[in-house]
C-alpha cells in the first residue's frame, strides 16, 4: 500500500501514525492477482453506527455498480473544477469502499479495477462480514450488498476515526 493521505480529521487523531501503521499492517491485495489493496476490518458496533449515519444522510451508494456510477459522476465534476480553476488537487482519501468477504474472484477483480481507477481518493475495506451481514442491518432483512461506498468526506472521516479508536485504543478527543 502506497503512502495514504488520510482526511485531515483523521490525520489530527492523537494516534494517527499508529493508525496509519495499522492500515498498512491490515492491508492485502483484493484478489490473488490484484494491484489494489484492501484493509481488513470487522463491523464493530461503532462502525455499524457510522454506516447507519451515512445511510441516513444519503451518503451511501449500494453495490459496485452504484459505487462506480457515484465515483464517475464525482470524477467528472472534479475534472471540470480542475479545468476551471487551474488548480491541482492533492490526492487524499475521500471515499471508502466497504466490501463483504463472500464475493467471487470476479467481484474482487472488479473492485480492484474501481479502486485503481479512482486512486488515491478511494480506500477499500474488506470486512469479515458476508453480503447479508453487511446489508441487512442497514436496509432490512433479506437485503444483500457486497459493496457499499461512503460518498461524503464527513462520513469517511467518521468511519476511519471509529476504526482508529478501535485499533489504537486512543479516542479522537484525547
Tab-separated table of N, CA and C in Angstrom, residues 28 55 85 91 100 103 109-110 116 125 144:
chain	number	residue	atom	x	y	z
A	28	UNK	N	-4.035	-5.986	2.268
A	28	UNK	CA	-3.652	-7.091	1.383
A	28	UNK	C	-4.327	-6.878	0.034
A	55	UNK	N	-25.902	6.149	5.694
A	55	UNK	CA	-27.157	5.800	5.012
A	55	UNK	C	-28.214	6.874	5.258
A	85	UNK	N	-10.454	26.031	-12.546
A	85	UNK	CA	-9.621	26.744	-11.571
A	85	UNK	C	-8.133	26.672	-11.853
A	91	UNK	N	-3.934	14.481	-3.532
A	91	UNK	CA	-4.533	13.151	-3.516
A	91	UNK	C	-4.776	12.685	-2.101
A	100	UNK	N	-17.896	-6.877	1.331
A	100	UNK	CA	-18.178	-8.114	2.049
A	100	UNK	C	-17.079	-9.130	1.734
A	103	UNK	N	-17.480	-12.574	-1.861
A	103	UNK	CA	-17.558	-12.391	-3.304
A	103	UNK	C	-16.693	-13.389	-4.055
A	109	UNK	N	-11.931	-8.664	-8.583
A	109	UNK	CA	-11.217	-8.077	-9.732
A	109	UNK	C	-11.875	-6.762	-10.131
A	110	UNK	N	-13.208	-6.751	-10.156
A	110	UNK	CA	-13.929	-5.522	-10.498
A	110	UNK	C	-13.723	-4.443	-9.436
A	116	UNK	N	-8.388	1.165	-8.342
A	116	UNK	CA	-7.254	1.686	-9.113
A	116	UNK	C	-7.648	2.888	-9.955
A	125	UNK	N	-12.059	-1.227	2.163
A	125	UNK	CA	-12.071	-2.004	3.404
A	125	UNK	C	-12.759	-3.322	3.103
A	144	UNK	N	-29.238	-7.740	0.381
A	144	UNK	CA	-27.887	-8.210	0.117
A	144	UNK	C	-27.102	-7.138	-0.619
